Amino acid sequence: MAVQWVLVLHGLATLVVVVSFLCGQWPIFRRTPIASIHHFLTVGAYDYFLRCVGVLFGVRGTNAILELERFCCDRPNPILQIIYLAIVGGTYFIVAKSCFSYIPGYYLSGIHRHMSLLAVGIGLLLFVLTSFSDPGTVKDDNLSQYLAAYPYDNIIYSERECPTCKIPKSKHCSICDRCVARFDHHCGWMNNCIGERNTRYFMAFLLWHFLLCIYGAVAIGLVLAGQLKESRVIYILSVYYGIENSFRSLAPQVLQWFVGSYDTQILLMVFLAIVALLLAGFFGYHASLCFTNTTTNETFKWQEYISWQRKLNEARASSAALRASINGMSSEVSPRESKWRAFFRRSPLEEAEPVIKENKYDKGLIKNIYEIIVPLSSRSLFSQKKSKVR
Ligand SMILES: [Zn+2]
Ligand SMILES: [Zn+2]
């Protein structure tokens, strides 16, 4: 098989595996092979592995694996942080080794050797900031300020004591074992919760790494374009090999030359482009939440609330319809409805009131974004606020 097809298949396989692993649970992939691969990668393969260990080493082996799993998934640990550093360090090392010898080139000046290091350095700084900053831990000394800043909406939040911390509850992170204000999610990559005080660093981290991947992919593209220009490949192909000087006849030859001479650089470009795509998705999702001042944790709460309210409204509508039809049967003089009309009449369930999501914390786009950039707890007003609760 030609080398370029191996590369194309490799790129496609990487894309399918990465997308299935990270996004396979999304509703749009339901009942697709992507969802099946996601299931296999996240649960299925592990189940088979556990069964194999059970057969080979008995209960002791299975228990050891489960204990390891508890350490990796239920307790704070730096495993994913180390993997992140290995990916960034490894990718930068391969880029430097395979591309820096062509910089400065026809399209890129020598400054990009330093710029790339600076860009990766800023990415690492954002990683450290997100990982090691306080996400907004609720403690006795800031409890009343937080309660004043984020009053209960009595829809998805009502006053309830955290059974572990014994304080009025915001959201308890079971992995870090603490209550966190405006809790978004526990991020394994950061080994930290994402909450009121560090959502800004997390968003900056996602955006910066997206730009970093785009920068890397474009820079490698320019290195390759520079090599094409400097090697005078098109001139040689058209003059010495007599290939017609048109895009259609030159493109396959040029592609073959690229794949034969610069396979590492092309693989890097594909990898960076895929990661950039995924980061854009993550950033877009979290940005849309920030615009409405909602957290990932709250989206689940709202889904539960809305489906519960919808069921309640449907039950009300159908009982009202039943009552109306009983009344109709008892009054003999009621005019008969035409068949035509009855056909188009909406079912009582459709007449149920739509559920409106009243997000009390949504203060409008500008204020919501400002609240992410300058968290309420870092403002001077915050320390002066005292709630009546305590
Ligand atoms: Zn708690
Ligand atoms: Zn946590």
Short mmCIF file of C-alpha atoms and ligand atoms in Angstrom, two decimals:
data_model
loop_
_atom_site.label_atom_id
_atom_site.label_comp_id
_atom_site.label_asym_id
_atom_site.label_seq_id
_atom_site.Cartn_x
_atom_site.Cartn_y
_atom_site.Cartn_z
CA MET A 1 0.00 0.00 0.00
CA ALA A 2 1.28 3.48 -0.83
CA VAL A 3 2.82 5.40 2.08
CA GLN A 4 0.29 8.24 1.82
CA TRP A 5 -2.63 5.83 2.35
CA VAL A 6 -0.96 4.40 5.45
CA LEU A 7 -0.66 7.97 6.75
CA VAL A 8 -4.30 8.79 5.91
CA LEU A 9 -5.51 5.59 7.63
CA HIS A 10 -3.29 6.33 10.62
CA GLY A 11 -4.73 9.87 10.89
CA LEU A 12 -8.32 8.60 10.58
CA ALA A 13 -7.79 5.84 13.17
CA THR A 14 -6.26 8.35 15.62
CA LEU A 15 -9.18 10.75 15.05
CA VAL A 16 -11.81 8.03 15.59
CA VAL A 17 -10.15 6.72 18.77
CA VAL A 18 -9.55 10.18 20.30
CA VAL A 19 -13.06 11.47 19.44
CA SER A 20 -14.71 8.23 20.64
CA PHE A 21 -12.78 8.27 23.91
CA LEU A 22 -13.42 11.94 24.74
CA CYS A 23 -16.82 12.64 23.14
CA GLY A 24 -18.45 9.20 22.59
CA GLN A 25 -20.95 9.78 25.42
CA TRP A 26 -22.42 12.90 23.76
CA PRO A 27 -26.10 12.50 22.75
CA ILE A 28 -25.35 13.06 19.02
CA PHE A 29 -23.31 9.83 18.95
CA ARG A 30 -26.05 7.70 20.56
CA ARG A 31 -26.45 4.32 18.80
CA THR A 32 -23.42 4.93 16.56
CA PRO A 33 -20.14 2.99 16.35
CA ILE A 34 -18.49 5.99 18.10
CA ALA A 35 -20.63 5.28 21.21
CA SER A 36 -19.72 1.56 21.04
CA ILE A 37 -16.00 2.35 20.79
CA HIS A 38 -16.39 4.79 23.70
CA HIS A 39 -18.08 2.07 25.76
CA PHE A 40 -15.31 -0.41 24.92
CA LEU A 41 -12.52 2.07 25.69
CA THR A 42 -14.01 3.35 28.95
CA VAL A 43 -15.80 0.34 30.46
CA GLY A 44 -15.74 -2.73 28.21
CA ALA A 45 -11.97 -3.18 27.86
CA TYR A 46 -11.52 -2.67 31.61
CA ASP A 47 -14.20 -5.29 32.38
CA TYR A 48 -12.46 -7.83 30.13
CA PHE A 49 -9.15 -6.98 31.77
CA LEU A 50 -10.63 -7.48 35.28
CA ARG A 51 -12.07 -10.84 34.23
CA CYS A 52 -8.69 -11.93 32.81
CA VAL A 53 -6.93 -10.90 36.03
CA GLY A 54 -9.58 -12.82 38.00
CA VAL A 55 -8.97 -15.98 35.95
CA LEU A 56 -5.17 -15.68 36.15
CA PHE A 57 -4.60 -14.42 39.71
CA GLY A 58 -7.88 -15.04 41.54
CA VAL A 59 -9.66 -12.70 43.97
CA ARG A 60 -6.38 -11.23 45.29
CA GLY A 61 -5.42 -9.99 41.84
CA THR A 62 -8.86 -8.45 41.24
CA ASN A 63 -8.78 -6.74 44.66
CA ALA A 64 -5.32 -5.27 43.98
CA ILE A 65 -6.57 -3.82 40.67
CA LEU A 66 -9.71 -2.40 42.33
CA GLU A 67 -7.57 -0.81 45.06
CA LEU A 68 -5.37 0.78 42.36
CA GLU A 69 -8.51 2.00 40.59
CA ARG A 70 -9.77 3.57 43.85
CA PHE A 71 -6.44 5.39 44.19
CA CYS A 72 -6.50 6.61 40.59
CA CYS A 73 -10.16 7.66 40.30
CA ASP A 74 -11.48 8.42 43.78
CA ARG A 75 -8.51 10.11 45.47
CA PRO A 76 -6.50 13.16 44.38
CA ASN A 77 -3.46 11.94 42.44
CA PRO A 78 -1.04 13.40 39.89
CA ILE A 79 -1.26 10.62 37.25
CA LEU A 80 -3.08 12.70 34.60
CA GLN A 81 -0.92 15.74 35.42
CA ILE A 82 2.18 13.64 34.66
CA ILE A 83 0.55 12.40 31.41
CA TYR A 84 -0.22 16.04 30.43
CA LEU A 85 3.40 17.07 31.05
CA ALA A 86 4.64 14.03 29.09
CA ILE A 87 2.36 14.89 26.12
CA VAL A 88 3.39 18.58 26.06
CA GLY A 89 7.09 17.84 26.67
CA GLY A 90 7.14 14.96 24.16
CA THR A 91 5.34 16.93 21.46
CA TYR A 92 7.59 19.97 21.93
CA PHE A 93 10.69 17.75 21.84
CA ILE A 94 9.62 16.06 18.58
CA VAL A 95 8.66 19.44 17.01
CA ALA A 96 12.04 20.92 18.01
CA LYS A 97 13.96 17.90 16.74
CA SER A 98 12.13 17.59 13.42
CA CYS A 99 11.45 21.25 12.56
CA PHE A 100 13.97 23.59 14.25
CA SER A 101 16.68 22.70 11.74
CA TYR A 102 14.47 24.34 9.05
CA ILE A 103 13.99 27.56 11.08
CA PRO A 104 14.76 30.25 9.96
CA GLY A 105 13.31 29.22 6.61
CA TYR A 106 11.65 30.79 3.59
CA TYR A 107 8.42 31.71 5.46
CA LEU A 108 9.47 31.60 9.14
CA SER A 109 12.03 33.82 10.83
CA GLY A 110 14.37 32.60 13.57
CA ILE A 111 12.25 34.27 16.27
CA HIS A 112 9.83 31.32 16.18
CA ARG A 113 12.41 29.11 17.90
CA HIS A 114 12.07 31.39 20.98
CA MET A 115 8.38 32.24 20.46
CA SER A 116 7.41 28.56 20.51
CA LEU A 117 9.27 28.02 23.78
CA LEU A 118 7.62 31.10 25.28
CA ALA A 119 4.17 29.93 24.10
CA VAL A 120 4.66 26.49 25.67
CA GLY A 121 5.99 28.18 28.83
CA ILE A 122 2.81 30.30 29.13
CA GLY A 123 0.74 27.12 28.65
CA LEU A 124 2.62 25.43 31.50
CA LEU A 125 2.16 28.52 33.69
CA LEU A 126 -1.63 28.39 33.12
CA PHE A 127 -1.54 24.66 33.92
CA VAL A 128 0.25 25.35 37.22
CA LEU A 129 -2.14 28.21 38.05
CA THR A 130 -5.23 26.04 37.42
CA SER A 131 -3.78 23.02 39.21
CA PHE A 132 -2.51 24.66 42.35
CA SER A 133 -4.87 27.60 42.87
CA ASP A 134 -7.69 27.57 45.39
CA PRO A 135 -10.91 26.77 43.48
CA GLY A 136 -12.94 28.63 46.13
CA THR A 137 -12.95 26.27 49.11
CA VAL A 138 -15.82 27.12 51.46
CA LYS A 139 -14.57 27.30 55.04
CA ASP A 140 -15.97 28.62 58.28
CA ASP A 141 -14.25 31.99 57.87
CA ASN A 142 -15.63 32.75 54.39
CA LEU A 143 -18.91 30.87 54.63
CA SER A 144 -21.18 33.83 55.38
CA GLN A 145 -19.57 35.92 52.61
CA TYR A 146 -20.13 33.12 50.09
CA LEU A 147 -23.74 32.66 51.22
CA ALA A 148 -24.34 36.38 50.73
CA ALA A 149 -22.65 36.37 47.31
CA TYR A 150 -24.45 33.23 46.09
CA PRO A 151 -27.86 33.12 47.82
CA TYR A 152 -29.95 29.94 47.44
CA ASP A 153 -32.33 30.08 44.48
CA ASN A 154 -34.61 27.44 46.08
CA ILE A 155 -34.92 25.71 42.70
CA ILE A 156 -31.70 23.77 42.23
CA TYR A 157 -30.11 25.01 45.46
CA SER A 158 -31.83 25.02 48.80
CA GLU A 159 -30.40 25.24 52.27
CA ARG A 160 -28.99 21.86 53.21
CA GLU A 161 -26.04 20.93 55.38
CA CYS A 162 -23.04 19.15 53.84
CA PRO A 163 -22.89 15.83 55.73
CA THR A 164 -19.05 15.86 55.64
CA CYS A 165 -18.10 19.50 56.22
CA LYS A 166 -21.10 20.31 58.46
CA ILE A 167 -21.61 23.68 56.78
CA PRO A 168 -24.54 24.90 54.67
CA LYS A 169 -23.92 23.16 51.41
CA SER A 170 -22.62 24.56 48.12
CA LYS A 171 -21.19 21.49 46.37
CA HIS A 172 -19.00 18.91 48.01
CA CYS A 173 -16.20 17.40 45.91
CA SER A 174 -15.91 13.80 47.05
CA ILE A 175 -12.42 13.42 45.54
CA CYS A 176 -10.87 16.46 47.26
CA ASP A 177 -13.21 16.09 50.25
CA ARG A 178 -14.16 19.76 50.54
CA CYS A 179 -17.03 22.09 49.67
CA VAL A 180 -16.30 24.38 46.72
CA ALA A 181 -18.14 27.58 45.77
CA ARG A 182 -19.57 27.71 42.21
CA PHE A 183 -18.25 24.14 41.74
CA ASP A 184 -17.98 23.29 38.04
CA HIS A 185 -16.31 19.87 38.01
CA HIS A 186 -13.34 17.99 39.43
CA CYS A 187 -10.68 18.03 36.72
CA GLY A 188 -8.43 14.97 36.76
CA TRP A 189 -5.93 16.61 34.37
CA MET A 190 -5.44 19.42 36.88
CA ASN A 191 -5.88 17.23 39.96
CA ASN A 192 -8.02 20.07 41.28
CA CYS A 193 -11.64 21.22 41.39
CA ILE A 194 -12.69 23.91 38.95
CA GLY A 195 -14.68 26.44 40.92
CA GLU A 196 -15.40 30.07 41.64
CA ARG A 197 -11.78 31.26 41.91
CA ASN A 198 -10.04 29.24 39.18
CA THR A 199 -12.56 28.95 36.32
CA ARG A 200 -10.72 31.95 34.76
CA TYR A 201 -7.41 30.05 34.72
CA PHE A 202 -9.12 26.92 33.40
CA MET A 203 -10.73 28.87 30.52
CA ALA A 204 -7.44 30.62 29.77
CA PHE A 205 -5.73 27.20 29.80
CA LEU A 206 -8.20 25.76 27.24
CA LEU A 207 -8.06 28.83 24.98
CA TRP A 208 -4.25 29.08 25.15
CA HIS A 209 -3.71 25.39 24.37
CA PHE A 210 -6.14 25.66 21.44
CA LEU A 211 -4.13 28.63 20.06
CA LEU A 212 -0.88 26.78 20.79
CA CYS A 213 -1.97 23.78 18.69
CA ILE A 214 -3.10 26.05 15.83
CA TYR A 215 0.23 27.92 16.03
CA GLY A 216 2.16 24.64 15.95
CA ALA A 217 0.17 23.21 13.02
CA VAL A 218 0.44 26.45 10.98
CA ALA A 219 4.18 26.84 11.76
CA ILE A 220 4.91 23.25 10.66
CA GLY A 221 2.81 23.90 7.53
CA LEU A 222 4.96 26.98 6.80
CA VAL A 223 8.16 24.98 7.38
CA LEU A 224 6.98 22.45 4.78
CA ALA A 225 5.88 25.19 2.37
CA GLY A 226 9.32 26.80 2.80
CA GLN A 227 11.04 23.50 2.04
CA LEU A 228 8.91 23.09 -1.09
CA LYS A 229 9.98 26.55 -2.23
CA GLU A 230 13.68 26.18 -1.34
CA SER A 231 14.03 22.71 -2.86
CA ARG A 232 12.51 24.01 -6.11
CA VAL A 233 10.48 20.79 -6.30
CA ILE A 234 7.84 22.24 -8.61
CA TYR A 235 10.50 23.58 -11.00
CA ILE A 236 12.29 20.20 -11.07
CA LEU A 237 9.04 18.27 -11.57
CA SER A 238 7.83 20.45 -14.41
CA VAL A 239 11.15 21.07 -16.20
CA TYR A 240 13.12 17.86 -15.65
CA TYR A 241 10.26 15.36 -15.38
CA GLY A 242 8.03 17.09 -17.91
CA ILE A 243 4.94 17.11 -15.65
CA GLU A 244 2.33 19.62 -16.73
CA ASN A 245 2.49 22.82 -14.63
CA SER A 246 -1.07 22.64 -13.25
CA PHE A 247 -2.37 22.02 -9.74
CA ARG A 248 -4.13 18.78 -10.75
CA SER A 249 -1.07 17.09 -12.19
CA LEU A 250 1.48 18.46 -9.70
CA ALA A 251 -0.49 17.97 -6.44
CA PRO A 252 -0.17 14.13 -6.22
CA GLN A 253 3.58 14.30 -6.99
CA VAL A 254 4.17 17.06 -4.44
CA LEU A 255 2.12 15.18 -1.82
CA GLN A 256 4.16 12.04 -2.43
CA TRP A 257 7.38 14.05 -2.05
CA PHE A 258 6.10 15.53 1.26
CA VAL A 259 5.02 12.15 2.67
CA GLY A 260 8.29 10.53 1.60
CA SER A 261 10.54 13.22 3.05
CA TYR A 262 8.59 14.79 5.95
CA ASP A 263 6.36 12.06 7.44
CA THR A 264 7.12 13.05 11.08
CA GLN A 265 6.17 16.68 10.44
CA ILE A 266 2.93 15.68 8.68
CA LEU A 267 1.95 13.35 11.55
CA LEU A 268 2.65 16.18 14.01
CA MET A 269 0.45 18.54 12.00
CA VAL A 270 -2.43 16.03 11.96
CA PHE A 271 -2.04 15.39 15.71
CA LEU A 272 -2.01 19.13 16.55
CA ALA A 273 -5.02 19.78 14.30
CA ILE A 274 -7.06 17.01 16.00
CA VAL A 275 -6.15 18.23 19.51
CA ALA A 276 -6.98 21.83 18.46
CA LEU A 277 -10.41 20.65 17.29
CA LEU A 278 -11.11 18.89 20.59
CA LEU A 279 -9.90 21.88 22.62
CA ALA A 280 -12.11 24.19 20.55
CA GLY A 281 -15.08 21.95 21.43
CA PHE A 282 -14.26 21.97 25.15
CA PHE A 283 -13.62 25.71 25.19
CA GLY A 284 -16.83 26.42 23.25
CA TYR A 285 -18.90 24.29 25.63
CA HIS A 286 -17.45 25.90 28.76
CA ALA A 287 -17.66 29.40 27.24
CA SER A 288 -21.37 28.88 26.50
CA LEU A 289 -21.85 27.90 30.16
CA CYS A 290 -19.90 30.95 31.36
CA PHE A 291 -22.02 33.26 29.17
CA THR A 292 -25.13 32.19 31.12
CA ASN A 293 -23.29 31.88 34.47
CA THR A 294 -24.04 28.17 34.68
CA THR A 295 -21.65 25.41 35.79
CA THR A 296 -21.25 21.90 34.37
CA ASN A 297 -22.58 20.58 37.67
CA GLU A 298 -25.67 22.82 37.37
CA THR A 299 -26.49 21.65 33.83
CA PHE A 300 -27.17 18.18 35.31
CA LYS A 301 -29.24 19.70 38.11
CA TRP A 302 -31.23 21.75 35.57
CA GLN A 303 -31.82 18.68 33.37
CA GLU A 304 -33.22 16.80 36.37
CA TYR A 305 -35.34 19.75 37.46
CA ILE A 306 -36.73 20.37 33.94
CA SER A 307 -37.66 16.72 33.30
CA TRP A 308 -39.31 16.50 36.73
CA GLN A 309 -41.26 19.75 36.15
CA ARG A 310 -42.26 18.59 32.66
CA LYS A 311 -43.66 15.34 34.04
CA LEU A 312 -45.55 17.29 36.70
CA ASN A 313 -47.03 19.69 34.10
CA GLU A 314 -48.01 16.78 31.83
CA ALA A 315 -49.74 15.03 34.74
CA ARG A 316 -51.62 18.27 35.52
CA ALA A 317 -52.62 18.73 31.87
CA SER A 318 -53.88 15.17 31.48
CA SER A 319 -55.85 15.30 34.73
CA ALA A 320 -57.41 18.59 33.57
CA ALA A 321 -58.29 16.96 30.23
CA LEU A 322 -59.83 13.99 32.04
CA ARG A 323 -61.89 16.30 34.24
CA ALA A 324 -63.06 18.24 31.15
CA SER A 325 -64.12 15.07 29.36
CA ILE A 326 -66.07 13.82 32.43
CA ASN A 327 -67.83 17.21 32.60
CA GLY A 328 -68.52 16.96 28.87
CA MET A 329 -70.14 13.54 29.24
CA SER A 330 -72.39 14.70 32.07
CA SER A 331 -73.74 17.75 30.19
CA GLU A 332 -75.91 16.32 27.42
CA VAL A 333 -76.35 19.53 25.47
CA SER A 334 -72.68 19.98 24.62
CA PRO A 335 -72.24 20.36 20.83
CA ARG A 336 -70.40 17.51 19.09
CA GLU A 337 -66.92 18.34 17.91
CA SER A 338 -66.27 17.92 14.20
CA LYS A 339 -63.99 15.00 13.25
CA TRP A 340 -61.79 17.41 11.34
CA ARG A 341 -61.22 19.51 14.43
CA ALA A 342 -60.69 16.54 16.72
CA PHE A 343 -58.00 15.28 14.35
CA PHE A 344 -55.98 18.47 14.64
CA ARG A 345 -56.62 19.05 18.34
CA ARG A 346 -53.41 18.80 20.30
CA SER A 347 -53.07 16.00 22.82
CA PRO A 348 -53.46 17.07 26.46
CA LEU A 349 -49.74 16.34 26.99
CA GLU A 350 -48.80 18.95 24.38
CA GLU A 351 -50.99 21.47 26.14
CA ALA A 352 -48.85 21.13 29.26
CA GLU A 353 -47.14 24.38 30.22
CA PRO A 354 -43.56 24.57 28.94
CA VAL A 355 -40.94 24.56 31.69
CA ILE A 356 -39.06 27.84 31.96
CA LYS A 357 -35.49 27.76 33.26
CA GLU A 358 -35.20 30.65 35.66
CA ASN A 359 -31.50 30.94 36.32
CA LYS A 360 -31.21 33.45 39.13
CA TYR A 361 -27.42 33.62 38.77
CA ASP A 362 -27.56 34.75 35.11
CA LYS A 363 -26.88 38.51 35.27
CA GLY A 364 -26.42 39.15 31.56
CA LEU A 365 -23.51 38.39 29.24
CA ILE A 366 -21.12 41.20 30.26
CA LYS A 367 -21.60 40.78 34.02
CA ASN A 368 -21.32 36.98 33.72
CA ILE A 369 -18.00 37.20 31.86
CA TYR A 370 -16.76 39.81 34.35
CA GLU A 371 -17.67 37.45 37.20
CA ILE A 372 -15.44 34.75 35.67
CA ILE A 373 -12.49 37.14 35.14
CA VAL A 374 -12.86 38.88 38.51
CA PRO A 375 -14.47 36.33 40.88
CA LEU A 376 -16.87 37.72 43.47
CA SER A 377 -14.63 36.52 46.31
CA SER A 378 -11.68 38.57 45.04
CA ARG A 379 -13.63 41.84 45.07
CA SER A 380 -13.35 44.27 47.97
CA LEU A 381 -17.13 44.21 48.50
CA PHE A 382 -17.01 40.47 49.22
CA SER A 383 -15.24 40.71 52.58
CA GLN A 384 -17.73 43.37 53.74
CA LYS A 385 -20.73 41.21 52.92
CA LYS A 386 -22.17 39.18 55.76
CA SER A 387 -25.10 36.88 55.42
CA LYS A 388 -27.85 36.64 58.00
CA VAL A 389 -27.49 32.85 58.05
CA ARG A 390 -24.75 32.74 60.69
ZN ZN B 1 -18.63 19.50 52.03
ZN ZN B 2 -12.14 18.12 43.56
#
